[in-house]
Amino acid sequence: MSNIQHTLSIIKPDAVERNLQDQIKNEFKNHGFQILEEKKIHISKEEAERFYKIHESKPFYNDLCAYLSSGPIVVMKLQKDNAVIENRKLMGATNPKDAEEGTLRKKYGISIDKNSVHGSDSVENAKIELEFFFKN
Ligand code: CMP
């Protein structure tokens, strides 16, 4: 039975800076994702703080928000059967050092902060995160 879902993907500043966005977008397409919407934006630190509010209490929160707002990013609305988990599989572990061969973070990530891509971690958060960037 099909279970079409939508999820948010962000190509982070380290990957945009290295001009990897087309390569990463092709990875999604080659793995059966449809990119329904996309835009290249440069968000403020305050917007990053709102986006990552879920991590507010973490010691890395400030650096994380400074980083996401440090340069242009590409945000995408992805669609696929079981998109949320499928995107997390394709991204690999948060820390590129721990990510499996073939995953995006293994291939492109530099460090736990500069890990090239973000993806929603649940169906519920995907709705919230998509609304954040693509509300009509
Ligand atoms: P992301 O999937 O965008 O979600 C939160 C981000 O925080 C994560 O990727 C990492 O880039 C970053 N981060 C930095 N330090 C840590 C840490 N110790 N544990 C988890 N995430 C971290």
Short mmCIF file of N, CA and C and ligand atoms in Angstrom, two decimals:
data_model
loop_
_atom_site.label_atom_id
_atom_site.label_comp_id
_atom_site.label_asym_id
_atom_site.label_seq_id
_atom_site.Cartn_x
_atom_site.Cartn_y
_atom_site.Cartn_z
N MET A 1 0.84 -1.19 0.00
CA MET A 1 0.00 0.00 0.00
C MET A 1 0.88 1.25 0.00
N SER A 2 0.51 2.20 -0.81
CA SER A 2 1.37 3.39 -0.87
C SER A 2 1.11 4.32 0.32
N ASN A 3 2.14 5.05 0.68
CA ASN A 3 2.06 5.96 1.82
C ASN A 3 2.82 7.25 1.48
N ILE A 4 2.26 7.96 0.51
CA ILE A 4 2.92 9.18 0.02
C ILE A 4 3.03 10.20 1.15
N GLN A 5 4.25 10.68 1.37
CA GLN A 5 4.49 11.72 2.39
C GLN A 5 5.29 12.87 1.79
N HIS A 6 5.27 13.96 2.53
CA HIS A 6 6.10 15.12 2.20
C HIS A 6 7.07 15.36 3.34
N THR A 7 8.26 15.83 2.98
CA THR A 7 9.24 16.16 4.03
C THR A 7 10.06 17.36 3.59
N LEU A 8 10.67 18.01 4.58
CA LEU A 8 11.52 19.17 4.26
C LEU A 8 12.97 18.73 4.20
N SER A 9 13.65 19.18 3.16
CA SER A 9 15.10 19.00 3.08
C SER A 9 15.75 20.37 2.95
N ILE A 10 16.85 20.54 3.65
CA ILE A 10 17.64 21.77 3.50
C ILE A 10 19.04 21.38 3.05
N ILE A 11 19.51 22.01 1.99
CA ILE A 11 20.92 21.91 1.61
C ILE A 11 21.61 23.06 2.33
N LYS A 12 22.49 22.70 3.27
CA LYS A 12 23.05 23.67 4.21
C LYS A 12 24.16 24.52 3.58
N PRO A 13 24.57 25.60 4.29
CA PRO A 13 25.54 26.53 3.70
C PRO A 13 26.84 25.87 3.22
N ASP A 14 27.34 24.87 3.92
CA ASP A 14 28.62 24.27 3.49
C ASP A 14 28.51 23.63 2.12
N ALA A 15 27.33 23.06 1.80
CA ALA A 15 27.15 22.40 0.50
C ALA A 15 26.85 23.42 -0.59
N VAL A 16 26.07 24.44 -0.26
CA VAL A 16 25.77 25.48 -1.26
C VAL A 16 27.07 26.21 -1.62
N GLU A 17 27.88 26.47 -0.59
CA GLU A 17 29.16 27.15 -0.79
C GLU A 17 30.07 26.37 -1.74
N ARG A 18 29.99 25.05 -1.68
CA ARG A 18 30.82 24.21 -2.56
C ARG A 18 30.10 23.88 -3.87
N ASN A 19 28.96 24.55 -4.08
CA ASN A 19 28.20 24.40 -5.32
C ASN A 19 27.70 22.96 -5.56
N LEU A 20 27.29 22.32 -4.47
CA LEU A 20 26.86 20.92 -4.57
C LEU A 20 25.34 20.78 -4.74
N GLN A 21 24.63 21.90 -4.86
CA GLN A 21 23.17 21.77 -4.81
C GLN A 21 22.59 20.95 -5.96
N ASP A 22 23.13 21.09 -7.17
CA ASP A 22 22.57 20.31 -8.28
C ASP A 22 22.85 18.82 -8.11
N GLN A 23 24.08 18.54 -7.65
CA GLN A 23 24.45 17.13 -7.40
C GLN A 23 23.53 16.51 -6.32
N ILE A 24 23.29 17.25 -5.27
CA ILE A 24 22.44 16.73 -4.18
C ILE A 24 20.99 16.61 -4.65
N LYS A 25 20.52 17.57 -5.42
CA LYS A 25 19.16 17.48 -5.95
C LYS A 25 19.02 16.24 -6.85
N ASN A 26 20.06 15.95 -7.64
CA ASN A 26 20.04 14.74 -8.47
C ASN A 26 20.01 13.47 -7.64
N GLU A 27 20.70 13.50 -6.50
CA GLU A 27 20.67 12.32 -5.61
C GLU A 27 19.22 12.05 -5.19
N PHE A 28 18.51 13.13 -4.82
CA PHE A 28 17.11 12.93 -4.41
C PHE A 28 16.29 12.37 -5.57
N LYS A 29 16.45 12.98 -6.75
CA LYS A 29 15.66 12.52 -7.91
C LYS A 29 15.99 11.08 -8.25
N ASN A 30 17.29 10.73 -8.21
CA ASN A 30 17.69 9.35 -8.54
C ASN A 30 17.18 8.35 -7.52
N HIS A 31 16.86 8.82 -6.31
CA HIS A 31 16.30 7.93 -5.29
C HIS A 31 14.78 8.02 -5.23
N GLY A 32 14.19 8.55 -6.30
CA GLY A 32 12.73 8.50 -6.42
C GLY A 32 11.97 9.61 -5.72
N PHE A 33 12.68 10.64 -5.25
CA PHE A 33 11.98 11.78 -4.65
C PHE A 33 11.58 12.76 -5.75
N GLN A 34 10.40 13.33 -5.57
CA GLN A 34 10.01 14.47 -6.42
C GLN A 34 10.23 15.75 -5.63
N ILE A 35 10.85 16.73 -6.27
CA ILE A 35 11.04 18.03 -5.61
C ILE A 35 9.85 18.90 -6.02
N LEU A 36 8.89 19.04 -5.11
CA LEU A 36 7.66 19.76 -5.45
C LEU A 36 7.84 21.26 -5.40
N GLU A 37 8.68 21.70 -4.46
CA GLU A 37 8.96 23.14 -4.35
C GLU A 37 10.40 23.27 -3.92
N GLU A 38 11.03 24.37 -4.30
CA GLU A 38 12.39 24.65 -3.84
C GLU A 38 12.68 26.12 -3.94
N LYS A 39 13.51 26.60 -3.04
CA LYS A 39 13.98 27.99 -3.16
C LYS A 39 15.32 28.14 -2.46
N LYS A 40 16.11 29.04 -3.03
CA LYS A 40 17.41 29.37 -2.43
C LYS A 40 17.20 30.65 -1.62
N ILE A 41 17.55 30.61 -0.34
CA ILE A 41 17.31 31.75 0.53
C ILE A 41 18.49 31.94 1.47
N HIS A 42 18.53 33.10 2.10
CA HIS A 42 19.55 33.35 3.14
C HIS A 42 18.78 33.86 4.36
N ILE A 43 18.65 33.02 5.38
CA ILE A 43 17.80 33.38 6.52
C ILE A 43 18.61 34.13 7.59
N SER A 44 17.90 34.85 8.44
CA SER A 44 18.55 35.59 9.53
C SER A 44 18.78 34.64 10.71
N LYS A 45 19.60 35.08 11.65
CA LYS A 45 19.85 34.27 12.85
C LYS A 45 18.53 34.05 13.61
N GLU A 46 17.68 35.08 13.65
CA GLU A 46 16.40 34.96 14.37
C GLU A 46 15.51 33.90 13.71
N GLU A 47 15.50 33.87 12.39
CA GLU A 47 14.69 32.84 11.70
C GLU A 47 15.25 31.44 11.99
N ALA A 48 16.59 31.33 11.99
CA ALA A 48 17.20 30.03 12.29
C ALA A 48 16.84 29.60 13.71
N GLU A 49 16.81 30.55 14.63
CA GLU A 49 16.45 30.23 16.03
C GLU A 49 15.02 29.73 16.12
N ARG A 50 14.13 30.33 15.31
CA ARG A 50 12.73 29.86 15.31
C ARG A 50 12.66 28.47 14.68
N PHE A 51 13.40 28.28 13.59
CA PHE A 51 13.36 26.99 12.89
C PHE A 51 13.86 25.85 13.79
N TYR A 52 14.96 26.10 14.51
CA TYR A 52 15.58 25.04 15.32
C TYR A 52 15.15 25.12 16.79
N LYS A 53 14.00 25.75 17.06
CA LYS A 53 13.54 25.95 18.45
C LYS A 53 13.53 24.65 19.26
N ILE A 54 13.25 23.55 18.58
CA ILE A 54 13.22 22.23 19.21
C ILE A 54 14.56 21.91 19.91
N HIS A 55 15.66 22.54 19.44
CA HIS A 55 16.99 22.29 20.00
C HIS A 55 17.44 23.39 20.97
N GLU A 56 16.50 24.24 21.37
CA GLU A 56 16.80 25.43 22.19
C GLU A 56 17.67 25.13 23.41
N SER A 57 17.40 24.01 24.05
CA SER A 57 18.10 23.71 25.31
C SER A 57 19.47 23.04 25.10
N LYS A 58 19.80 22.76 23.84
CA LYS A 58 21.04 22.01 23.57
C LYS A 58 22.25 22.96 23.62
N PRO A 59 23.39 22.45 24.04
CA PRO A 59 24.58 23.30 24.11
C PRO A 59 25.02 23.84 22.75
N PHE A 60 24.66 23.14 21.68
CA PHE A 60 25.11 23.55 20.34
C PHE A 60 24.13 24.49 19.64
N TYR A 61 23.05 24.87 20.34
CA TYR A 61 21.97 25.66 19.71
C TYR A 61 22.47 26.97 19.08
N ASN A 62 23.25 27.72 19.84
CA ASN A 62 23.68 29.03 19.34
C ASN A 62 24.55 28.87 18.07
N ASP A 63 25.51 27.98 18.13
CA ASP A 63 26.39 27.77 16.97
C ASP A 63 25.60 27.25 15.77
N LEU A 64 24.64 26.37 16.05
CA LEU A 64 23.81 25.80 14.99
C LEU A 64 23.04 26.90 14.25
N CYS A 65 22.46 27.80 15.02
CA CYS A 65 21.65 28.87 14.40
C CYS A 65 22.54 29.87 13.68
N ALA A 66 23.70 30.15 14.27
CA ALA A 66 24.65 31.06 13.60
C ALA A 66 25.07 30.43 12.28
N TYR A 67 25.30 29.13 12.31
CA TYR A 67 25.75 28.43 11.10
C TYR A 67 24.69 28.42 10.00
N LEU A 68 23.45 28.06 10.35
CA LEU A 68 22.41 27.95 9.31
C LEU A 68 22.13 29.30 8.65
N SER A 69 22.42 30.38 9.39
CA SER A 69 22.17 31.73 8.84
C SER A 69 23.45 32.35 8.27
N SER A 70 24.51 31.56 8.18
CA SER A 70 25.81 32.12 7.74
C SER A 70 25.94 32.28 6.23
N GLY A 71 25.05 31.69 5.47
CA GLY A 71 25.14 31.77 4.00
C GLY A 71 23.88 31.21 3.38
N PRO A 72 23.78 31.27 2.04
CA PRO A 72 22.59 30.77 1.36
C PRO A 72 22.36 29.26 1.60
N ILE A 73 21.08 28.90 1.63
CA ILE A 73 20.67 27.50 1.75
C ILE A 73 19.63 27.23 0.67
N VAL A 74 19.40 25.95 0.37
CA VAL A 74 18.32 25.58 -0.54
C VAL A 74 17.32 24.75 0.25
N VAL A 75 16.06 25.22 0.31
CA VAL A 75 15.03 24.46 1.01
C VAL A 75 14.12 23.81 -0.02
N MET A 76 13.74 22.56 0.25
CA MET A 76 12.95 21.80 -0.72
C MET A 76 11.82 21.04 -0.05
N LYS A 77 10.69 21.00 -0.75
CA LYS A 77 9.58 20.14 -0.33
C LYS A 77 9.68 18.87 -1.16
N LEU A 78 9.97 17.75 -0.49
CA LEU A 78 10.15 16.47 -1.18
C LEU A 78 8.93 15.59 -1.03
N GLN A 79 8.65 14.83 -2.05
CA GLN A 79 7.55 13.85 -2.00
C GLN A 79 8.05 12.48 -2.40
N LYS A 80 7.64 11.49 -1.64
CA LYS A 80 7.95 10.09 -1.97
C LYS A 80 7.10 9.20 -1.07
N ASP A 81 6.98 7.94 -1.42
CA ASP A 81 6.41 6.95 -0.51
C ASP A 81 7.28 6.93 0.75
N ASN A 82 6.71 7.08 1.91
CA ASN A 82 7.46 7.11 3.17
C ASN A 82 8.63 8.11 3.14
N ALA A 83 8.35 9.30 2.63
CA ALA A 83 9.41 10.30 2.39
C ALA A 83 10.24 10.62 3.63
N VAL A 84 9.62 10.66 4.80
CA VAL A 84 10.35 11.10 6.00
C VAL A 84 11.49 10.12 6.31
N ILE A 85 11.16 8.86 6.41
CA ILE A 85 12.18 7.86 6.76
C ILE A 85 13.14 7.63 5.59
N GLU A 86 12.60 7.67 4.37
CA GLU A 86 13.46 7.47 3.20
C GLU A 86 14.51 8.57 3.09
N ASN A 87 14.11 9.81 3.41
CA ASN A 87 15.07 10.92 3.37
C ASN A 87 16.11 10.75 4.48
N ARG A 88 15.68 10.30 5.64
CA ARG A 88 16.65 10.11 6.73
C ARG A 88 17.66 9.01 6.38
N LYS A 89 17.17 7.97 5.71
CA LYS A 89 18.09 6.90 5.27
C LYS A 89 19.10 7.42 4.27
N LEU A 90 18.61 8.21 3.31
CA LEU A 90 19.50 8.74 2.27
C LEU A 90 20.52 9.72 2.87
N MET A 91 20.10 10.49 3.88
CA MET A 91 21.03 11.45 4.51
C MET A 91 22.12 10.74 5.30
N GLY A 92 21.77 9.69 6.02
CA GLY A 92 22.73 9.01 6.89
C GLY A 92 22.82 9.67 8.26
N ALA A 93 23.72 9.15 9.10
CA ALA A 93 23.83 9.61 10.49
C ALA A 93 24.19 11.10 10.54
N THR A 94 23.74 11.74 11.64
CA THR A 94 23.97 13.19 11.81
C THR A 94 25.44 13.55 11.65
N ASN A 95 26.30 12.74 12.28
CA ASN A 95 27.73 12.99 12.19
C ASN A 95 28.30 12.24 10.98
N PRO A 96 28.82 12.95 10.00
CA PRO A 96 29.34 12.28 8.78
C PRO A 96 30.33 11.15 9.09
N LYS A 97 31.04 11.27 10.21
CA LYS A 97 31.99 10.22 10.61
C LYS A 97 31.30 8.88 10.83
N ASP A 98 30.02 8.95 11.28
CA ASP A 98 29.26 7.73 11.59
C ASP A 98 28.35 7.30 10.44
N ALA A 99 28.28 8.10 9.39
CA ALA A 99 27.32 7.83 8.31
C ALA A 99 27.81 6.68 7.42
N GLU A 100 26.83 5.91 6.94
CA GLU A 100 27.18 4.76 6.08
C GLU A 100 27.59 5.21 4.69
N GLU A 101 28.40 4.36 4.04
CA GLU A 101 28.82 4.58 2.65
C GLU A 101 27.59 4.84 1.78
N GLY A 102 27.71 5.77 0.87
CA GLY A 102 26.63 6.02 -0.08
C GLY A 102 25.63 7.07 0.40
N THR A 103 25.65 7.39 1.70
CA THR A 103 24.70 8.40 2.19
C THR A 103 25.22 9.80 1.88
N LEU A 104 24.29 10.75 1.90
CA LEU A 104 24.67 12.13 1.54
C LEU A 104 25.67 12.72 2.51
N ARG A 105 25.46 12.44 3.79
CA ARG A 105 26.38 13.04 4.77
C ARG A 105 27.76 12.40 4.70
N LYS A 106 27.81 11.11 4.37
CA LYS A 106 29.11 10.45 4.18
C LYS A 106 29.82 11.05 2.97
N LYS A 107 29.06 11.24 1.90
CA LYS A 107 29.67 11.72 0.65
C LYS A 107 30.07 13.18 0.72
N TYR A 108 29.22 13.99 1.34
CA TYR A 108 29.42 15.44 1.23
C TYR A 108 29.71 16.13 2.55
N GLY A 109 29.33 15.54 3.68
CA GLY A 109 29.46 16.20 4.98
C GLY A 109 30.92 16.38 5.38
N ILE A 110 31.16 17.45 6.15
CA ILE A 110 32.51 17.79 6.58
C ILE A 110 32.67 17.54 8.07
N SER A 111 31.63 17.84 8.84
CA SER A 111 31.66 17.72 10.31
C SER A 111 30.23 17.62 10.80
N ILE A 112 30.05 17.44 12.11
CA ILE A 112 28.69 17.33 12.64
C ILE A 112 27.90 18.62 12.39
N ASP A 113 28.57 19.75 12.37
CA ASP A 113 27.88 21.02 12.09
C ASP A 113 27.69 21.19 10.58
N LYS A 114 28.78 21.01 9.86
CA LYS A 114 28.73 21.16 8.40
C LYS A 114 28.41 19.80 7.78
N ASN A 115 27.18 19.34 8.07
CA ASN A 115 26.81 18.00 7.60
C ASN A 115 25.93 18.04 6.35
N SER A 116 25.97 19.16 5.66
CA SER A 116 25.45 19.32 4.28
C SER A 116 23.94 19.31 4.08
N VAL A 117 23.23 18.49 4.85
CA VAL A 117 21.77 18.43 4.66
C VAL A 117 21.04 18.30 6.00
N HIS A 118 19.84 18.87 6.01
CA HIS A 118 18.92 18.66 7.13
C HIS A 118 17.68 17.99 6.57
N GLY A 119 17.06 17.14 7.36
CA GLY A 119 15.78 16.55 6.96
C GLY A 119 14.87 16.40 8.16
N SER A 120 13.58 16.57 7.97
CA SER A 120 12.62 16.44 9.06
C SER A 120 12.74 15.05 9.69
N ASP A 121 12.58 14.98 11.02
CA ASP A 121 12.78 13.69 11.70
C ASP A 121 11.49 12.94 11.99
N SER A 122 10.34 13.52 11.67
CA SER A 122 9.06 12.82 11.87
C SER A 122 8.02 13.45 10.95
N VAL A 123 6.92 12.73 10.76
CA VAL A 123 5.84 13.25 9.92
C VAL A 123 5.30 14.55 10.51
N GLU A 124 5.19 14.56 11.83
CA GLU A 124 4.66 15.75 12.52
C GLU A 124 5.59 16.95 12.32
N ASN A 125 6.89 16.73 12.51
CA ASN A 125 7.84 17.84 12.32
C ASN A 125 7.95 18.25 10.85
N ALA A 126 7.75 17.31 9.95
CA ALA A 126 7.79 17.65 8.53
C ALA A 126 6.70 18.68 8.21
N LYS A 127 5.52 18.48 8.78
CA LYS A 127 4.42 19.43 8.54
C LYS A 127 4.79 20.81 9.06
N ILE A 128 5.34 20.84 10.28
CA ILE A 128 5.71 22.12 10.90
C ILE A 128 6.82 22.79 10.09
N GLU A 129 7.83 22.01 9.70
CA GLU A 129 8.98 22.58 8.99
C GLU A 129 8.61 23.03 7.57
N LEU A 130 7.73 22.29 6.90
CA LEU A 130 7.30 22.70 5.55
C LEU A 130 6.50 23.98 5.63
N GLU A 131 5.66 24.07 6.64
CA GLU A 131 4.85 25.27 6.86
C GLU A 131 5.77 26.49 7.09
N PHE A 132 6.87 26.24 7.81
CA PHE A 132 7.80 27.32 8.14
C PHE A 132 8.35 27.97 6.86
N PHE A 133 8.72 27.14 5.88
CA PHE A 133 9.35 27.69 4.67
C PHE A 133 8.40 27.87 3.49
N PHE A 134 7.31 27.12 3.47
CA PHE A 134 6.46 27.15 2.27
C PHE A 134 5.02 27.50 2.55
N LYS A 135 4.78 28.28 3.61
CA LYS A 135 3.36 28.61 3.85
C LYS A 135 2.88 29.54 2.75
N ASN A 136 1.66 29.28 2.30
CA ASN A 136 1.14 30.07 1.17
C ASN A 136 0.45 31.34 1.65
P1 CMP B 1 20.26 18.65 11.69
O1 CMP B 1 19.69 17.42 11.13
O2 CMP B 1 20.17 19.89 10.87
O3 CMP B 1 19.60 18.95 13.12
C1 CMP B 1 20.26 19.70 14.12
C2 CMP B 1 21.70 19.91 13.83
O4 CMP B 1 22.52 20.23 14.94
C3 CMP B 1 22.32 18.63 13.29
O5 CMP B 1 21.83 18.39 12.00
C4 CMP B 1 23.82 18.95 13.40
O6 CMP B 1 24.31 19.59 12.24
C5 CMP B 1 23.88 19.95 14.55
N1 CMP B 1 24.60 19.45 15.71
C6 CMP B 1 25.70 20.00 16.24
N2 CMP B 1 26.13 19.32 17.31
C7 CMP B 1 25.28 18.28 17.48
C8 CMP B 1 25.21 17.20 18.40
N3 CMP B 1 26.09 17.04 19.38
N4 CMP B 1 24.19 16.31 18.25
C9 CMP B 1 23.27 16.47 17.25
N5 CMP B 1 23.30 17.47 16.35
C10 CMP B 1 24.30 18.37 16.45
#
